[in-house]
GROMACS .gro file of C-alpha atoms in nm:
model
  212
    1MET     CA    1   7.094   9.912  10.073
    2ASN     CA    2   7.423   9.786  10.209
    3THR     CA    3   7.754   9.960  10.154
    4ILE     CA    4   8.044   9.745  10.041
    5LEU     CA    5   8.405   9.856  10.049
    6ILE     CA    6   8.604   9.770   9.738
    7PRO     CA    7   8.948   9.896   9.631
    8SER     CA    8   8.897  10.191   9.396
    9PHE     CA    9   9.065  10.017   9.104
   10LEU     CA   10   8.918   9.673   9.180
   11THR     CA   11   8.547   9.678   9.103
   12PHE     CA   12   8.318   9.382   9.048
   13GLY     CA   13   8.473   9.355   8.702
   14TRP     CA   14   8.752   9.164   8.875
   15LEU     CA   15   8.501   8.914   9.000
   16ARG     CA   16   8.360   8.868   8.651
   17TRP     CA   17   8.696   8.790   8.493
   18LEU     CA   18   8.797   8.556   8.776
   19MET     CA   19   8.471   8.365   8.746
   20ALA     CA   20   8.519   8.352   8.369
   21ALA     CA   21   8.866   8.211   8.422
   22ALA     CA   22   8.724   7.943   8.649
   23GLU     CA   23   8.431   7.841   8.431
   24GLU     CA   24   8.451   7.956   8.067
   25PRO     CA   25   8.650   7.811   7.777
   26VAL     CA   26   8.993   7.963   7.731
   27PRO     CA   27   8.991   8.256   7.483
   28LYS     CA   28   9.113   8.197   7.130
   29ALA     CA   29   9.433   8.357   7.010
   30GLY     CA   30   9.399   8.703   6.858
   31ASP     CA   31   9.557   8.826   6.536
   32GLU     CA   32   9.923   8.921   6.519
   33ALA     CA   33   9.883   9.241   6.318
   34MET     CA   34  10.122   9.533   6.369
   35GLU     CA   35   9.995   9.743   6.660
   36GLU     CA   36   9.976  10.114   6.704
   37ASP     CA   37  10.162  10.071   7.034
   38THR     CA   38  10.449   9.903   6.854
   39GLU     CA   39  10.479  10.208   6.631
   40ARG     CA   40  10.472  10.431   6.939
   41LEU     CA   41  10.760  10.244   7.097
   42VAL     CA   42  10.961  10.281   6.778
   43ARG     CA   43  10.894  10.656   6.800
   44VAL     CA   44  11.006  10.655   7.163
   45GLY     CA   45  11.335  10.508   7.045
   46ALA     CA   46  11.365  10.800   6.805
   47GLY     CA   47  11.320  11.048   7.090
   48ASP     CA   48  10.943  11.105   7.082
   49GLU     CA   49  10.854  11.164   7.449
   50ARG     CA   50  10.489  11.221   7.361
   51ALA     CA   51  10.469  10.862   7.236
   52LEU     CA   52  10.605  10.741   7.572
   53GLN     CA   53  10.337  10.941   7.754
   54GLN     CA   54  10.071  10.784   7.532
   55LEU     CA   55  10.198  10.437   7.620
   56PHE     CA   56  10.205  10.529   7.989
   57ASP     CA   57   9.848  10.662   7.978
   58LYS     CA   58   9.722  10.347   7.806
   59TRP     CA   59   9.911  10.079   7.999
   60LYS     CA   60   9.952  10.221   8.349
   61LEU     CA   61   9.628  10.076   8.490
   62PRO     CA   62   9.660   9.731   8.326
   63LEU     CA   63  10.012   9.702   8.469
   64LEU     CA   64   9.905   9.833   8.808
   65SER     CA   65   9.626   9.576   8.819
   66PHE     CA   66   9.857   9.296   8.702
   67PHE     CA   67  10.110   9.366   8.978
   68TYR     CA   68   9.848   9.426   9.247
   69ARG     CA   69   9.671   9.098   9.177
   70SER     CA   70   9.996   8.909   9.225
   71LEU     CA   71  10.148   9.110   9.510
   72GLY     CA   72   9.852   9.251   9.704
   73SER     CA   73  10.037   9.577   9.767
   74HIS     CA   74   9.929   9.899   9.598
   75ALA     CA   75  10.260  10.071   9.678
   76ASP     CA   76  10.467   9.787   9.531
   77ALA     CA   77  10.237   9.769   9.229
   78GLU     CA   78  10.290  10.140   9.163
   79ASP     CA   79  10.667  10.114   9.203
   80LEU     CA   80  10.692   9.821   8.964
   81THR     CA   81  10.460   9.986   8.713
   82LEU     CA   82  10.684  10.291   8.701
   83GLU     CA   83  10.991  10.071   8.672
   84VAL     CA   84  10.839   9.899   8.368
   85PHE     CA   85  10.824  10.233   8.189
   86VAL     CA   86  11.176  10.324   8.296
   87ARG     CA   87  11.302  10.001   8.141
   88LEU     CA   88  11.078  10.043   7.839
   89HIS     CA   89  11.234  10.385   7.776
   90ARG     CA   90  11.584  10.243   7.808
   91ALA     CA   91  11.509   9.959   7.569
   92ALA     CA   92  11.325  10.167   7.309
   93ALA     CA   93  11.630  10.271   7.107
   94GLY     CA   94  11.725   9.910   7.039
   95TYR     CA   95  11.370   9.780   7.005
   96ARG     CA   96  11.290   9.571   6.699
   97PRO     CA   97  10.920   9.485   6.649
   98THR     CA   98  10.950   9.108   6.621
   99ALA     CA   99  10.656   9.046   6.857
  100LYS     CA  100  10.342   9.223   6.974
  101PHE     CA  101  10.400   9.524   7.196
  102SER     CA  102  10.202   9.368   7.482
  103THR     CA  103  10.432   9.065   7.472
  104PHE     CA  104  10.738   9.286   7.504
  105LEU     CA  105  10.578   9.496   7.778
  106PHE     CA  106  10.466   9.204   7.993
  107HIS     CA  107  10.795   9.024   7.947
  108ILE     CA  108  10.950   9.322   8.126
  109ALA     CA  109  10.671   9.313   8.385
  110GLN     CA  110  10.712   8.938   8.441
  111ASN     CA  111  11.086   8.974   8.502
  112LEU     CA  112  11.025   9.251   8.755
  113LEU     CA  113  10.753   9.047   8.924
  114ARG     CA  114  10.978   8.742   8.949
  115ASN     CA  115  11.254   8.955   9.103
  116GLU     CA  116  11.008   9.100   9.353
  117HIS     CA  117  10.888   8.755   9.457
  118ARG     CA  118  11.249   8.651   9.514
  119ARG     CA  119  11.315   8.963   9.719
  120ARG     CA  120  11.007   8.900   9.931
  121GLY     CA  121  11.065   8.528   9.968
  122ARG     CA  122  10.696   8.497   9.867
  123LYS     CA  123  10.574   8.646  10.192
  124PRO     CA  124  10.193   8.668  10.206
  125ALA     CA  125  10.032   8.964  10.035
  126GLN     CA  126   9.922   9.243  10.267
  127PRO     CA  127   9.573   9.396  10.239
  128ALA     CA  128   9.539   9.742  10.088
  129PRO     CA  129   9.516  10.024  10.346
  130PRO     CA  130   9.170  10.173  10.415
  131GLU     CA  131   9.241  10.498  10.229
  132LEU     CA  132   9.262  10.305   9.902
  133PHE     CA  133   8.901  10.195   9.934
  134GLU     CA  134   8.590  10.365   9.804
  135GLU     CA  135   8.227  10.305   9.884
  136VAL     CA  136   8.025  10.109   9.633
  137VAL     CA  137   7.654  10.087   9.702
  138ALA     CA  138   7.495   9.764   9.581
  139GLU     CA  139   7.134   9.791   9.460
  140ASN     CA  140   7.061   9.452   9.610
  141GLY     CA  141   7.221   9.418   9.950
  142ASP     CA  142   7.221   9.038   9.965
  143ASP     CA  143   7.357   8.999   9.612
  144GLY     CA  144   7.615   9.266   9.676
  145GLN     CA  145   7.732   9.093   9.991
  146ARG     CA  146   7.756   8.761   9.808
  147LEU     CA  147   7.962   8.920   9.531
  148ALA     CA  148   8.196   9.069   9.787
  149GLU     CA  149   8.237   8.729   9.952
  150LEU     CA  150   8.308   8.562   9.618
  151GLU     CA  151   8.561   8.831   9.533
  152GLU     CA  152   8.741   8.760   9.859
  153VAL     CA  153   8.734   8.383   9.801
  154LEU     CA  154   8.870   8.415   9.449
  155GLN     CA  155   9.139   8.661   9.550
  156ARG     CA  156   9.261   8.420   9.818
  157ALA     CA  157   9.254   8.135   9.567
  158LEU     CA  158   9.452   8.344   9.320
  159GLU     CA  159   9.716   8.419   9.582
  160ARG     CA  160   9.753   8.046   9.653
  161LEU     CA  161   9.824   7.957   9.292
  162PRO     CA  162  10.185   7.879   9.201
  163GLU     CA  163  10.351   8.192   9.064
  164LYS     CA  164  10.368   8.073   8.701
  165GLN     CA  165  10.006   7.958   8.698
  166ARG     CA  166   9.887   8.285   8.849
  167THR     CA  167  10.087   8.495   8.603
  168ALA     CA  168   9.970   8.288   8.306
  169LEU     CA  169   9.608   8.329   8.413
  170LEU     CA  170   9.647   8.704   8.460
  171LEU     CA  171   9.804   8.748   8.118
  172VAL     CA  172   9.541   8.544   7.933
  173TYR     CA  173   9.226   8.656   8.115
  174GLN     CA  174   9.300   8.987   8.284
  175GLN     CA  175   9.521   9.129   8.007
  176GLN     CA  176   9.342   8.933   7.730
  177MET     CA  177   9.665   8.826   7.564
  178ASP     CA  178   9.655   8.543   7.312
  179TYR     CA  179   9.843   8.224   7.395
  180ARG     CA  180  10.137   8.294   7.167
  181SER     CA  181  10.196   8.638   7.320
  182ALA     CA  182  10.148   8.519   7.678
  183ALA     CA  183  10.382   8.226   7.619
  184ALA     CA  184  10.646   8.460   7.478
  185ALA     CA  185  10.613   8.693   7.777
  186LEU     CA  186  10.669   8.396   8.009
  187GLN     CA  187  10.946   8.255   7.789
  188THR     CA  188  10.769   7.924   7.741
  189ASN     CA  189  10.583   7.751   7.458
  190GLU     CA  190  10.212   7.762   7.383
  191ASN     CA  191  10.143   7.406   7.497
  192ALA     CA  192  10.309   7.466   7.832
  193LEU     CA  193  10.117   7.792   7.866
  194ARG     CA  194   9.788   7.612   7.801
  195VAL     CA  195   9.870   7.360   8.072
  196LEU     CA  196   9.947   7.639   8.321
  197VAL     CA  197   9.620   7.817   8.244
  198HIS     CA  198   9.418   7.495   8.257
  199ARG     CA  199   9.558   7.397   8.596
  200ALA     CA  200   9.499   7.746   8.733
  201ARG     CA  201   9.139   7.742   8.611
  202GLN     CA  202   9.079   7.401   8.767
  203LEU     CA  203   9.208   7.520   9.103
  204LEU     CA  204   8.990   7.831   9.091
  205LYS     CA  205   8.688   7.622   8.994
  206SER     CA  206   8.751   7.385   9.284
  207GLU     CA  207   8.761   7.679   9.524
  208MET     CA  208   8.427   7.806   9.388
  209GLU     CA  209   8.259   7.466   9.409
  210ALA     CA  210   8.371   7.429   9.770
  211GLN     CA  211   8.180   7.742   9.869
  212PRO     CA  212   7.836   7.697  10.030
   0.00000   0.00000   0.00000
């Protein structure tokens, strides 16, 4: 058996969703029912700190993954994730549930991500340091190696996508947001969002087809 090093919070699940984004039909929009998380944020606005902790526990890893996939820096991803919750807490008192909670949350995240890209001047993402990696033993060495290679190819392809295309793809596939919510988070319309996702998928598919 071969040992493959993979970031502790980036397992082969990442490869599965990236390959799905490249090859599968785009997911259908979900329902717009009132969410439990929306109710929690309303309670945060009323001073319920336990509700804020519940939101943090539920959304910390999705946000961390969202930022990491776009920035390639675990430290920056953690900083921005914490800043999302700082801003969420500040906004809670005036929050009015006119959209899904995830839309509101990732609108904050998108604004922070855009500001970070401007600050960086879109410098290339840096690899995670060795201490962030854990050993994953693949039952089939050859298959495991191939998966690791595909993961690397797709990650590079994702980093090369234009910022809006990359973010749209992450919201729809990684965060499983419906088109209406993802479009609202990006402050665009559903048709424009569909175009962004389609173009991103086509680029990822081209990268995959170019591999031997």
